[in-house]
Amino acid sequence: MVQAKTWILKQHFEGFPKDTDFELKLEQLSEPRDGEVLLEAVFLSVDPYMRPFSRVRMQAGDVMIGTQVAKVIQSNNPSFPVGCHVVSRCGWRTHTVSAESDITNILDDWPQDVSLSHALGAIGMPGLTALYGLEEVCAIKPGETLLVNAAAGAVGSVAGQIAKLKGCKVVGSAGSDDKVAYLKELGFDQAFNYKTVPSLEEALKNASPEGYDCYFENVGGPFSSVAILQMKVFGRIAVCGGISLYNDTTPQTGPYPHLQMIFKQLKMEGFLVGRWEHKNDESLKRMLTWMQEGNLKCKEHVTVGFENMPAAFMGMLRGENIGKAIVKV
Ligand code: NDP
């Protein structure tokens, strides 16, 4: 009988997560039944959404939500033979007995020289988020100027590179000088450290004096209030995330964007990546091709050891990651 290690949300987070909010537990797994498989985690993802979703999708005592790349180590399902790898939404667990409905195959023609961990990053949910935010929400066009914040992260770094591929000017903001250097390496036209610029308004104006057509919003809060002032008439804002708000204990208030939105006739649309799930196969293939051609570069920030899941999660929320934050078991 296999024993799984799991990370439990011991109590709901209040403010920034703490070590004591998590508990490592052991669980005895039953044998997989007909149609089921036994999975062993290889890479696990830590993502910002886990913070706000924990409040609405989880109860104290639940296994932390999350996605992993796992290897099938026992199978009663011919579609998932022993040795194949899958993406599973089974949470922070080392081993899982899983039904077919809870797992998806990694792309058939996944190249040998591309780490499977990218199925949790650029060639996975964060990459798709970047693509759909630009194509479906912003409907970005060649020659336009894009602003993206949290730009050195999993979603932001891909969004900026896709916009470059589409012939746009790209301005990125990130929280350290190393991250800014990385954005320049990736081909961003302008990048700045939002923590050290004397004035965010001036930094945005200097980076693009003519303003912004599109704004890929990952952060929210005061950054957003200043950025909206720099939008061009008929600008489009894809509201992907608001990480600066996730750990707030009291909601932040204005300035409110209404007048800017009216006078500049802005379009602001929130979205969840799952809306375009029917396009995922084709989209992932497209991004894998860009990666193989060298047009999509994807750094990873890898933490080793399942026991370090909470530390990796909190580190990502603090901004320690350049690129996708991953845990390797
Ligand atoms: P990242 O890899 O970008 O990691 C999070 C980053 O956020 C940190 O590295 C840090 O970078 C930045 N950050 C943390 N706190 C703050 C703060 N107070 N102010 C500004 N920046 C902060 O994460 P992802 O790429 O996975 O996610 C980016 C955003 O996209 C998140 O808001 C997430 O919730 C959202 N998202 C939305 C999806 C959707 O379907 N709508 C799907 C996936 C993600 P820095 O050093 O630059 O501050």
mmCIF file with all atom_site columns, N, CA and C and ligand atoms in Angstrom, residues 16 46-50 52 125-126 129 149-157 173-176 179 194-195 216-220 223 239-247 270-274 315-325, ligand 1:
data_model
loop_
_atom_site.group_PDB
_atom_site.id
_atom_site.type_symbol
_atom_site.label_atom_id
_atom_site.label_alt_id
_atom_site.label_comp_id
_atom_site.label_asym_id
_atom_site.label_entity_id
_atom_site.label_seq_id
_atom_site.pdbx_PDB_ins_code
_atom_site.Cartn_x
_atom_site.Cartn_y
_atom_site.Cartn_z
_atom_site.occupancy
_atom_site.B_iso_or_equiv
_atom_site.pdbx_formal_charge
_atom_site.auth_seq_id
_atom_site.auth_comp_id
_atom_site.auth_asym_id
_atom_site.auth_atom_id
_atom_site.pdbx_PDB_model_num
ATOM   1   N N   . PHE A 1 16  ? -0.569  37.817 4.998   1.00 0.00 ? 16  PHE A N   1
ATOM   2   C CA  . PHE A 1 16  ? 0.435   37.014 4.286   1.00 0.00 ? 16  PHE A CA  1
ATOM   3   C C   . PHE A 1 16  ? 0.505   35.607 4.901   1.00 0.00 ? 16  PHE A C   1
ATOM   4   N N   . VAL A 1 46  ? 3.574   26.241 -7.828  1.00 0.00 ? 46  VAL A N   1
ATOM   5   C CA  . VAL A 1 46  ? 3.020   27.169 -6.834  1.00 0.00 ? 46  VAL A CA  1
ATOM   6   C C   . VAL A 1 46  ? 2.626   28.442 -7.577  1.00 0.00 ? 46  VAL A C   1
ATOM   7   N N   . ASP A 1 47  ? 1.375   28.847 -7.396  1.00 0.00 ? 47  ASP A N   1
ATOM   8   C CA  . ASP A 1 47  ? 0.800   29.941 -8.183  1.00 0.00 ? 47  ASP A CA  1
ATOM   9   C C   . ASP A 1 47  ? 0.086   30.946 -7.279  1.00 0.00 ? 47  ASP A C   1
ATOM   10  N N   . PRO A 1 48  ? 0.061   32.223 -7.738  1.00 0.00 ? 48  PRO A N   1
ATOM   11  C CA  . PRO A 1 48  ? -0.644  33.246 -6.950  1.00 0.00 ? 48  PRO A CA  1
ATOM   12  C C   . PRO A 1 48  ? -2.116  32.909 -6.688  1.00 0.00 ? 48  PRO A C   1
ATOM   13  N N   . TYR A 1 49  ? -2.809  32.270 -7.660  1.00 0.00 ? 49  TYR A N   1
ATOM   14  C CA  . TYR A 1 49  ? -4.259  32.051 -7.497  1.00 0.00 ? 49  TYR A CA  1
ATOM   15  C C   . TYR A 1 49  ? -4.583  31.230 -6.243  1.00 0.00 ? 49  TYR A C   1
ATOM   16  N N   . MET A 1 50  ? -3.590  30.456 -5.773  1.00 0.00 ? 50  MET A N   1
ATOM   17  C CA  . MET A 1 50  ? -3.844  29.602 -4.607  1.00 0.00 ? 50  MET A CA  1
ATOM   18  C C   . MET A 1 50  ? -4.219  30.440 -3.392  1.00 0.00 ? 50  MET A C   1
ATOM   19  N N   . PRO A 1 52  ? -5.995  33.624 -3.251  1.00 0.00 ? 52  PRO A N   1
ATOM   20  C CA  . PRO A 1 52  ? -7.416  33.996 -3.210  1.00 0.00 ? 52  PRO A CA  1
ATOM   21  C C   . PRO A 1 52  ? -8.361  32.796 -3.320  1.00 0.00 ? 52  PRO A C   1
ATOM   22  N N   . MET A 1 125 ? -0.746  26.285 -18.087 1.00 0.00 ? 125 MET A N   1
ATOM   23  C CA  . MET A 1 125 ? -1.747  27.293 -17.709 1.00 0.00 ? 125 MET A CA  1
ATOM   24  C C   . MET A 1 125 ? -1.233  28.740 -17.753 1.00 0.00 ? 125 MET A C   1
ATOM   25  N N   . PRO A 1 126 ? -0.062  29.046 -17.186 1.00 0.00 ? 126 PRO A N   1
ATOM   26  C CA  . PRO A 1 126 ? 0.371   30.456 -17.233 1.00 0.00 ? 126 PRO A CA  1
ATOM   27  C C   . PRO A 1 126 ? 0.617   30.959 -18.664 1.00 0.00 ? 126 PRO A C   1
ATOM   28  N N   . THR A 1 129 ? -2.632  31.660 -20.261 1.00 0.00 ? 129 THR A N   1
ATOM   29  C CA  . THR A 1 129 ? -3.208  32.896 -19.701 1.00 0.00 ? 129 THR A CA  1
ATOM   30  C C   . THR A 1 129 ? -2.642  34.113 -20.440 1.00 0.00 ? 129 THR A C   1
ATOM   31  N N   . ASN A 1 149 ? 2.763   44.246 -16.080 1.00 0.00 ? 149 ASN A N   1
ATOM   32  C CA  . ASN A 1 149 ? 3.443   44.270 -14.779 1.00 0.00 ? 149 ASN A CA  1
ATOM   33  C C   . ASN A 1 149 ? 3.602   42.837 -14.247 1.00 0.00 ? 149 ASN A C   1
ATOM   34  N N   . ALA A 1 150 ? 4.307   42.698 -13.134 1.00 0.00 ? 150 ALA A N   1
ATOM   35  C CA  . ALA A 1 150 ? 4.807   41.368 -12.718 1.00 0.00 ? 150 ALA A CA  1
ATOM   36  C C   . ALA A 1 150 ? 5.410   40.700 -13.965 1.00 0.00 ? 150 ALA A C   1
ATOM   37  N N   . ALA A 1 151 ? 6.178   41.491 -14.703 1.00 0.00 ? 151 ALA A N   1
ATOM   38  C CA  . ALA A 1 151 ? 6.571   41.109 -16.074 1.00 0.00 ? 151 ALA A CA  1
ATOM   39  C C   . ALA A 1 151 ? 7.628   40.022 -16.122 1.00 0.00 ? 151 ALA A C   1
ATOM   40  N N   . ALA A 1 152 ? 8.364   39.820 -15.017 1.00 0.00 ? 152 ALA A N   1
ATOM   41  C CA  . ALA A 1 152 ? 9.392   38.772 -15.040 1.00 0.00 ? 152 ALA A CA  1
ATOM   42  C C   . ALA A 1 152 ? 8.854   37.452 -14.516 1.00 0.00 ? 152 ALA A C   1
ATOM   43  N N   . GLY A 1 153 ? 7.551   37.398 -14.232 1.00 0.00 ? 153 GLY A N   1
ATOM   44  C CA  . GLY A 1 153 ? 6.952   36.176 -13.700 1.00 0.00 ? 153 GLY A CA  1
ATOM   45  C C   . GLY A 1 153 ? 6.487   35.240 -14.799 1.00 0.00 ? 153 GLY A C   1
ATOM   46  N N   . ALA A 1 154 ? 5.793   34.192 -14.382 1.00 0.00 ? 154 ALA A N   1
ATOM   47  C CA  . ALA A 1 154 ? 5.391   33.136 -15.312 1.00 0.00 ? 154 ALA A CA  1
ATOM   48  C C   . ALA A 1 154 ? 4.495   33.675 -16.427 1.00 0.00 ? 154 ALA A C   1
ATOM   49  N N   . VAL A 1 155 ? 3.456   34.415 -16.066 1.00 0.00 ? 155 VAL A N   1
ATOM   50  C CA  . VAL A 1 155 ? 2.518   34.927 -17.074 1.00 0.00 ? 155 VAL A CA  1
ATOM   51  C C   . VAL A 1 155 ? 3.118   36.142 -17.781 1.00 0.00 ? 155 VAL A C   1
ATOM   52  N N   . GLY A 1 156 ? 3.632   37.081 -16.995 1.00 0.00 ? 156 GLY A N   1
ATOM   53  C CA  . GLY A 1 156 ? 4.100   38.350 -17.555 1.00 0.00 ? 156 GLY A CA  1
ATOM   54  C C   . GLY A 1 156 ? 5.219   38.180 -18.566 1.00 0.00 ? 156 GLY A C   1
ATOM   55  N N   . SER A 1 157 ? 6.169   37.287 -18.265 1.00 0.00 ? 157 SER A N   1
ATOM   56  C CA  . SER A 1 157 ? 7.316   37.136 -19.175 1.00 0.00 ? 157 SER A CA  1
ATOM   57  C C   . SER A 1 157 ? 6.875   36.538 -20.504 1.00 0.00 ? 157 SER A C   1
ATOM   58  N N   . SER A 1 173 ? 7.263   46.023 -16.134 1.00 0.00 ? 173 SER A N   1
ATOM   59  C CA  . SER A 1 173 ? 7.644   46.490 -14.809 1.00 0.00 ? 173 SER A CA  1
ATOM   60  C C   . SER A 1 173 ? 7.848   45.272 -13.911 1.00 0.00 ? 173 SER A C   1
ATOM   61  N N   . ALA A 1 174 ? 8.907   45.305 -13.089 1.00 0.00 ? 174 ALA A N   1
ATOM   62  C CA  . ALA A 1 174 ? 9.184   44.173 -12.201 1.00 0.00 ? 174 ALA A CA  1
ATOM   63  C C   . ALA A 1 174 ? 9.892   44.686 -10.952 1.00 0.00 ? 174 ALA A C   1
ATOM   64  N N   . GLY A 1 175 ? 10.010  43.808 -9.944  1.00 0.00 ? 175 GLY A N   1
ATOM   65  C CA  . GLY A 1 175 ? 10.399  44.256 -8.609  1.00 0.00 ? 175 GLY A CA  1
ATOM   66  C C   . GLY A 1 175 ? 11.856  44.107 -8.229  1.00 0.00 ? 175 GLY A C   1
ATOM   67  N N   . SER A 1 176 ? 12.777  43.896 -9.176  1.00 0.00 ? 176 SER A N   1
ATOM   68  C CA  . SER A 1 176 ? 14.206  43.909 -8.824  1.00 0.00 ? 176 SER A CA  1
ATOM   69  C C   . SER A 1 176 ? 15.023  44.246 -10.071 1.00 0.00 ? 176 SER A C   1
ATOM   70  N N   . LYS A 1 179 ? 15.520  41.278 -12.281 1.00 0.00 ? 179 LYS A N   1
ATOM   71  C CA  . LYS A 1 179 ? 14.342  40.998 -13.115 1.00 0.00 ? 179 LYS A CA  1
ATOM   72  C C   . LYS A 1 179 ? 14.314  41.936 -14.320 1.00 0.00 ? 179 LYS A C   1
ATOM   73  N N   . TYR A 1 194 ? 9.777   48.821 -10.447 1.00 0.00 ? 194 TYR A N   1
ATOM   74  C CA  . TYR A 1 194 ? 8.735   49.688 -9.875  1.00 0.00 ? 194 TYR A CA  1
ATOM   75  C C   . TYR A 1 194 ? 9.008   50.011 -8.396  1.00 0.00 ? 194 TYR A C   1
ATOM   76  N N   . LYS A 1 195 ? 9.900   49.222 -7.766  1.00 0.00 ? 195 LYS A N   1
ATOM   77  C CA  . LYS A 1 195 ? 10.172  49.481 -6.341  1.00 0.00 ? 195 LYS A CA  1
ATOM   78  C C   . LYS A 1 195 ? 11.168  50.619 -6.143  1.00 0.00 ? 195 LYS A C   1
ATOM   79  N N   . PHE A 1 216 ? -1.635  44.687 -19.765 1.00 0.00 ? 216 PHE A N   1
ATOM   80  C CA  . PHE A 1 216 ? -1.856  43.335 -19.222 1.00 0.00 ? 216 PHE A CA  1
ATOM   81  C C   . PHE A 1 216 ? -1.643  43.434 -17.717 1.00 0.00 ? 216 PHE A C   1
ATOM   82  N N   . GLU A 1 217 ? -2.749  43.410 -16.995 1.00 0.00 ? 217 GLU A N   1
ATOM   83  C CA  . GLU A 1 217 ? -2.745  43.738 -15.566 1.00 0.00 ? 217 GLU A CA  1
ATOM   84  C C   . GLU A 1 217 ? -2.614  42.484 -14.703 1.00 0.00 ? 217 GLU A C   1
ATOM   85  N N   . ASN A 1 218 ? -1.494  42.387 -13.979 1.00 0.00 ? 218 ASN A N   1
ATOM   86  C CA  . ASN A 1 218 ? -1.283  41.260 -13.069 1.00 0.00 ? 218 ASN A CA  1
ATOM   87  C C   . ASN A 1 218 ? -1.285  41.667 -11.611 1.00 0.00 ? 218 ASN A C   1
ATOM   88  N N   . VAL A 1 219 ? -1.273  42.974 -11.351 1.00 0.00 ? 219 VAL A N   1
ATOM   89  C CA  . VAL A 1 219 ? -0.935  43.461 -10.007 1.00 0.00 ? 219 VAL A CA  1
ATOM   90  C C   . VAL A 1 219 ? -2.084  44.177 -9.304  1.00 0.00 ? 219 VAL A C   1
ATOM   91  N N   . GLY A 1 220 ? -2.750  45.118 -9.971  1.00 0.00 ? 220 GLY A N   1
ATOM   92  C CA  . GLY A 1 220 ? -3.839  45.881 -9.351  1.00 0.00 ? 220 GLY A CA  1
ATOM   93  C C   . GLY A 1 220 ? -3.324  46.915 -8.360  1.00 0.00 ? 220 GLY A C   1
ATOM   94  N N   . PHE A 1 223 ? -0.585  50.615 -8.488  1.00 0.00 ? 223 PHE A N   1
ATOM   95  C CA  . PHE A 1 223 ? 0.056   50.562 -9.811  1.00 0.00 ? 223 PHE A CA  1
ATOM   96  C C   . PHE A 1 223 ? -0.999  50.799 -10.891 1.00 0.00 ? 223 PHE A C   1
ATOM   97  N N   . VAL A 1 239 ? -7.626  42.340 -17.390 1.00 0.00 ? 239 VAL A N   1
ATOM   98  C CA  . VAL A 1 239 ? -7.423  42.189 -15.938 1.00 0.00 ? 239 VAL A CA  1
ATOM   99  C C   . VAL A 1 239 ? -7.233  40.706 -15.646 1.00 0.00 ? 239 VAL A C   1
ATOM   100 N N   . CYS A 1 240 ? -5.959  40.339 -15.592 1.00 0.00 ? 240 CYS A N   1
ATOM   101 C CA  . CYS A 1 240 ? -5.582  38.943 -15.392 1.00 0.00 ? 240 CYS A CA  1
ATOM   102 C C   . CYS A 1 240 ? -5.462  38.637 -13.907 1.00 0.00 ? 240 CYS A C   1
ATOM   103 N N   . GLY A 1 241 ? -4.819  39.530 -13.157 1.00 0.00 ? 241 GLY A N   1
ATOM   104 C CA  . GLY A 1 241 ? -4.618  39.285 -11.732 1.00 0.00 ? 241 GLY A CA  1
ATOM   105 C C   . GLY A 1 241 ? -4.471  40.572 -10.963 1.00 0.00 ? 241 GLY A C   1
ATOM   106 N N   . GLY A 1 242 ? -4.495  40.447 -9.652  1.00 0.00 ? 242 GLY A N   1
ATOM   107 C CA  . GLY A 1 242 ? -4.337  41.607 -8.770  1.00 0.00 ? 242 GLY A CA  1
ATOM   108 C C   . GLY A 1 242 ? -3.515  41.213 -7.554  1.00 0.00 ? 242 GLY A C   1
ATOM   109 N N   . ILE A 1 243 ? -2.290  40.728 -7.807  1.00 0.00 ? 243 ILE A N   1
ATOM   110 C CA  . ILE A 1 243 ? -1.514  40.110 -6.717  1.00 0.00 ? 243 ILE A CA  1
ATOM   111 C C   . ILE A 1 243 ? -1.224  41.071 -5.566  1.00 0.00 ? 243 ILE A C   1
ATOM   112 N N   . SER A 1 244 ? -1.229  42.377 -5.833  1.00 0.00 ? 244 SER A N   1
ATOM   113 C CA  . SER A 1 244 ? -0.941  43.309 -4.733  1.00 0.00 ? 244 SER A CA  1
ATOM   114 C C   . SER A 1 244 ? -2.108  43.360 -3.737  1.00 0.00 ? 244 SER A C   1
ATOM   115 N N   . LEU A 1 245 ? -3.235  42.735 -4.089  1.00 0.00 ? 245 LEU A N   1
ATOM   116 C CA  . LEU A 1 245 ? -4.416  42.774 -3.210  1.00 0.00 ? 245 LEU A CA  1
ATOM   117 C C   . LEU A 1 245 ? -4.638  41.468 -2.455  1.00 0.00 ? 245 LEU A C   1
ATOM   118 N N   . TYR A 1 246 ? -3.956  40.375 -2.875  1.00 0.00 ? 246 TYR A N   1
ATOM   119 C CA  . TYR A 1 246 ? -4.353  39.041 -2.402  1.00 0.00 ? 246 TYR A CA  1
ATOM   120 C C   . TYR A 1 246 ? -4.182  38.840 -0.902  1.00 0.00 ? 246 TYR A C   1
ATOM   121 N N   . ASN A 1 247 ? -3.192  39.539 -0.312  1.00 0.00 ? 247 ASN A N   1
ATOM   122 C CA  . ASN A 1 247 ? -2.939  39.330 1.121   1.00 0.00 ? 247 ASN A CA  1
ATOM   123 C C   . ASN A 1 247 ? -3.521  40.430 1.997   1.00 0.00 ? 247 ASN A C   1
ATOM   124 N N   . GLY A 1 270 ? -12.047 41.525 -17.140 1.00 0.00 ? 270 GLY A N   1
ATOM   125 C CA  . GLY A 1 270 ? -11.448 40.464 -16.345 1.00 0.00 ? 270 GLY A CA  1
ATOM   126 C C   . GLY A 1 270 ? -11.629 39.135 -17.069 1.00 0.00 ? 270 GLY A C   1
ATOM   127 N N   . PHE A 1 271 ? -10.723 38.202 -16.809 1.00 0.00 ? 271 PHE A N   1
ATOM   128 C CA  . PHE A 1 271 ? -10.872 36.900 -17.483 1.00 0.00 ? 271 PHE A CA  1
ATOM   129 C C   . PHE A 1 271 ? -10.229 35.796 -16.660 1.00 0.00 ? 271 PHE A C   1
ATOM   130 N N   . LEU A 1 272 ? -10.711 34.577 -16.895 1.00 0.00 ? 272 LEU A N   1
ATOM   131 C CA  . LEU A 1 272 ? -10.099 33.361 -16.354 1.00 0.00 ? 272 LEU A CA  1
ATOM   132 C C   . LEU A 1 272 ? -9.670  32.516 -17.540 1.00 0.00 ? 272 LEU A C   1
ATOM   133 N N   . VAL A 1 273 ? -8.472  31.953 -17.429 1.00 0.00 ? 273 VAL A N   1
ATOM   134 C CA  . VAL A 1 273 ? -7.871  31.239 -18.562 1.00 0.00 ? 273 VAL A CA  1
ATOM   135 C C   . VAL A 1 273 ? -8.762  30.103 -19.072 1.00 0.00 ? 273 VAL A C   1
ATOM   136 N N   . GLY A 1 274 ? -9.565  29.516 -18.183 1.00 0.00 ? 274 GLY A N   1
ATOM   137 C CA  . GLY A 1 274 ? -10.389 28.368 -18.562 1.00 0.00 ? 274 GLY A CA  1
ATOM   138 C C   . GLY A 1 274 ? -11.463 28.683 -19.605 1.00 0.00 ? 274 GLY A C   1
ATOM   139 N N   . GLY A 1 315 ? 7.605   32.271 -1.001  1.00 0.00 ? 315 GLY A N   1
ATOM   140 C CA  . GLY A 1 315 ? 8.695   32.954 -1.716  1.00 0.00 ? 315 GLY A CA  1
ATOM   141 C C   . GLY A 1 315 ? 8.192   33.569 -3.008  1.00 0.00 ? 315 GLY A C   1
ATOM   142 N N   . MET A 1 316 ? 7.338   32.837 -3.722  1.00 0.00 ? 316 MET A N   1
ATOM   143 C CA  . MET A 1 316 ? 6.776   33.370 -4.976  1.00 0.00 ? 316 MET A CA  1
ATOM   144 C C   . MET A 1 316 ? 5.916   34.604 -4.676  1.00 0.00 ? 316 MET A C   1
ATOM   145 N N   . LEU A 1 317 ? 5.117   34.537 -3.607  1.00 0.00 ? 317 LEU A N   1
ATOM   146 C CA  . LEU A 1 317 ? 4.276   35.703 -3.261  1.00 0.00 ? 317 LEU A CA  1
ATOM   147 C C   . LEU A 1 317 ? 5.138   36.912 -2.869  1.00 0.00 ? 317 LEU A C   1
ATOM   148 N N   . ARG A 1 318 ? 6.328   36.637 -2.347  1.00 0.00 ? 318 ARG A N   1
ATOM   149 C CA  . ARG A 1 318 ? 7.251   37.725 -1.985  1.00 0.00 ? 318 ARG A CA  1
ATOM   150 C C   . ARG A 1 318 ? 8.035   38.236 -3.186  1.00 0.00 ? 318 ARG A C   1
ATOM   151 N N   . GLY A 1 319 ? 7.955   37.518 -4.307  1.00 0.00 ? 319 GLY A N   1
ATOM   152 C CA  . GLY A 1 319 ? 8.655   37.977 -5.514  1.00 0.00 ? 319 GLY A CA  1
ATOM   153 C C   . GLY A 1 319 ? 10.040  37.391 -5.687  1.00 0.00 ? 319 GLY A C   1
ATOM   154 N N   . GLU A 1 320 ? 10.323  36.251 -5.038  1.00 0.00 ? 320 GLU A N   1
ATOM   155 C CA  . GLU A 1 320 ? 11.678  35.666 -5.158  1.00 0.00 ? 320 GLU A CA  1
ATOM   156 C C   . GLU A 1 320 ? 11.928  35.022 -6.517  1.00 0.00 ? 320 GLU A C   1
ATOM   157 N N   . ASN A 1 321 ? 10.864  34.756 -7.265  1.00 0.00 ? 321 ASN A N   1
ATOM   158 C CA  . ASN A 1 321 ? 11.016  34.011 -8.524  1.00 0.00 ? 321 ASN A CA  1
ATOM   159 C C   . ASN A 1 321 ? 11.281  34.915 -9.718  1.00 0.00 ? 321 ASN A C   1
ATOM   160 N N   . ILE A 1 322 ? 12.209  34.452 -10.583 1.00 0.00 ? 322 ILE A N   1
ATOM   161 C CA  . ILE A 1 322 ? 12.273  34.988 -11.958 1.00 0.00 ? 322 ILE A CA  1
ATOM   162 C C   . ILE A 1 322 ? 11.745  33.860 -12.822 1.00 0.00 ? 322 ILE A C   1
ATOM   163 N N   . GLY A 1 323 ? 10.704  34.112 -13.575 1.00 0.00 ? 323 GLY A N   1
ATOM   164 C CA  . GLY A 1 323 ? 10.064  33.049 -14.353 1.00 0.00 ? 323 GLY A CA  1
ATOM   165 C C   . GLY A 1 323 ? 9.144   32.223 -13.462 1.00 0.00 ? 323 GLY A C   1
ATOM   166 N N   . LYS A 1 324 ? 8.859   31.018 -13.921 1.00 0.00 ? 324 LYS A N   1
ATOM   167 C CA  . LYS A 1 324 ? 7.844   30.192 -13.254 1.00 0.00 ? 324 LYS A CA  1
ATOM   168 C C   . LYS A 1 324 ? 8.373   29.541 -11.977 1.00 0.00 ? 324 LYS A C   1
ATOM   169 N N   . ALA A 1 325 ? 7.644   29.684 -10.905 1.00 0.00 ? 325 ALA A N   1
ATOM   170 C CA  . ALA A 1 325 ? 8.012   29.043 -9.633  1.00 0.00 ? 325 ALA A CA  1
ATOM   171 C C   . ALA A 1 325 ? 7.518   27.595 -9.632  1.00 0.00 ? 325 ALA A C   1
HETATM 172 P P1  . NDP B 2 .   ? 4.466   35.315 -11.043 1.00 0.00 ? 1   NDP B P1  1
HETATM 173 O O1  . NDP B 2 .   ? 5.368   34.273 -11.565 1.00 0.00 ? 1   NDP B O1  1
HETATM 174 O O2  . NDP B 2 .   ? 4.415   36.642 -11.723 1.00 0.00 ? 1   NDP B O2  1
HETATM 175 O O3  . NDP B 2 .   ? 4.812   35.499 -9.497  1.00 0.00 ? 1   NDP B O3  1
HETATM 176 C C1  . NDP B 2 .   ? 4.200   36.471 -8.743  1.00 0.00 ? 1   NDP B C1  1
HETATM 177 C C2  . NDP B 2 .   ? 4.941   37.816 -8.863  1.00 0.00 ? 1   NDP B C2  1
HETATM 178 O O4  . NDP B 2 .   ? 4.076   38.850 -8.457  1.00 0.00 ? 1   NDP B O4  1
HETATM 179 C C3  . NDP B 2 .   ? 6.135   37.925 -7.934  1.00 0.00 ? 1   NDP B C3  1
HETATM 180 O O5  . NDP B 2 .   ? 7.297   37.353 -8.476  1.00 0.00 ? 1   NDP B O5  1
HETATM 181 C C4  . NDP B 2 .   ? 6.257   39.431 -7.758  1.00 0.00 ? 1   NDP B C4  1
HETATM 182 O O6  . NDP B 2 .   ? 7.113   39.961 -8.748  1.00 0.00 ? 1   NDP B O6  1
HETATM 183 C C5  . NDP B 2 .   ? 4.842   39.941 -8.044  1.00 0.00 ? 1   NDP B C5  1
HETATM 184 N N1  . NDP B 2 .   ? 4.265   40.540 -6.830  1.00 0.00 ? 1   NDP B N1  1
HETATM 185 C C6  . NDP B 2 .   ? 4.054   39.969 -5.647  1.00 0.00 ? 1   NDP B C6  1
HETATM 186 N N2  . NDP B 2 .   ? 3.506   40.838 -4.782  1.00 0.00 ? 1   NDP B N2  1
HETATM 187 C C7  . NDP B 2 .   ? 3.374   41.995 -5.448  1.00 0.00 ? 1   NDP B C7  1
HETATM 188 C C8  . NDP B 2 .   ? 2.889   43.295 -5.107  1.00 0.00 ? 1   NDP B C8  1
HETATM 189 N N3  . NDP B 2 .   ? 2.411   43.560 -3.892  1.00 0.00 ? 1   NDP B N3  1
HETATM 190 N N4  . NDP B 2 .   ? 2.916   44.249 -6.053  1.00 0.00 ? 1   NDP B N4  1
HETATM 191 C C9  . NDP B 2 .   ? 3.393   43.987 -7.277  1.00 0.00 ? 1   NDP B C9  1
HETATM 192 N N5  . NDP B 2 .   ? 3.855   42.789 -7.671  1.00 0.00 ? 1   NDP B N5  1
HETATM 193 C C10 . NDP B 2 .   ? 3.850   41.807 -6.755  1.00 0.00 ? 1   NDP B C10 1
HETATM 194 O O7  . NDP B 2 .   ? 2.983   34.756 -10.969 1.00 0.00 ? 1   NDP B O7  1
HETATM 195 P P2  . NDP B 2 .   ? 2.094   34.311 -12.232 1.00 0.00 ? 1   NDP B P2  1
HETATM 196 O O8  . NDP B 2 .   ? 2.763   34.738 -13.461 1.00 0.00 ? 1   NDP B O8  1
HETATM 197 O O9  . NDP B 2 .   ? 1.715   32.900 -12.054 1.00 0.00 ? 1   NDP B O9  1
HETATM 198 O O10 . NDP B 2 .   ? 0.775   35.188 -12.045 1.00 0.00 ? 1   NDP B O10 1
HETATM 199 C C11 . NDP B 2 .   ? 0.772   36.572 -12.405 1.00 0.00 ? 1   NDP B C11 1
HETATM 200 C C12 . NDP B 2 .   ? -0.637  37.110 -12.203 1.00 0.00 ? 1   NDP B C12 1
HETATM 201 O O11 . NDP B 2 .   ? -1.530  36.440 -13.094 1.00 0.00 ? 1   NDP B O11 1
HETATM 202 C C13 . NDP B 2 .   ? -1.188  36.898 -10.800 1.00 0.00 ? 1   NDP B C13 1
HETATM 203 O O12 . NDP B 2 .   ? -1.910  38.055 -10.434 1.00 0.00 ? 1   NDP B O12 1
HETATM 204 C C14 . NDP B 2 .   ? -2.131  35.737 -10.960 1.00 0.00 ? 1   NDP B C14 1
HETATM 205 O O13 . NDP B 2 .   ? -3.145  35.712 -9.997  1.00 0.00 ? 1   NDP B O13 1
HETATM 206 C C15 . NDP B 2 .   ? -2.657  35.986 -12.365 1.00 0.00 ? 1   NDP B C15 1
HETATM 207 N N6  . NDP B 2 .   ? -3.193  34.803 -13.052 1.00 0.00 ? 1   NDP B N6  1
HETATM 208 C C16 . NDP B 2 .   ? -4.452  34.878 -13.548 1.00 0.00 ? 1   NDP B C16 1
HETATM 209 C C17 . NDP B 2 .   ? -4.990  33.849 -14.282 1.00 0.00 ? 1   NDP B C17 1
HETATM 210 C C18 . NDP B 2 .   ? -6.347  34.004 -14.857 1.00 0.00 ? 1   NDP B C18 1
HETATM 211 O O14 . NDP B 2 .   ? -6.907  33.028 -15.413 1.00 0.00 ? 1   NDP B O14 1
HETATM 212 N N7  . NDP B 2 .   ? -6.931  35.195 -14.791 1.00 0.00 ? 1   NDP B N7  1
HETATM 213 C C19 . NDP B 2 .   ? -4.257  32.585 -14.474 1.00 0.00 ? 1   NDP B C19 1
HETATM 214 C C20 . NDP B 2 .   ? -2.892  32.625 -13.957 1.00 0.00 ? 1   NDP B C20 1
HETATM 215 C C21 . NDP B 2 .   ? -2.398  33.694 -13.254 1.00 0.00 ? 1   NDP B C21 1
HETATM 216 P P3  . NDP B 2 .   ? 7.838   41.401 -8.574  1.00 0.00 ? 1   NDP B P3  1
HETATM 217 O O15 . NDP B 2 .   ? 9.203   41.084 -8.020  1.00 0.00 ? 1   NDP B O15 1
HETATM 218 O O16 . NDP B 2 .   ? 7.878   41.917 -9.947  1.00 0.00 ? 1   NDP B O16 1
HETATM 219 O O17 . NDP B 2 .   ? 7.026   42.209 -7.622  1.00 0.00 ? 1   NDP B O17 1
#
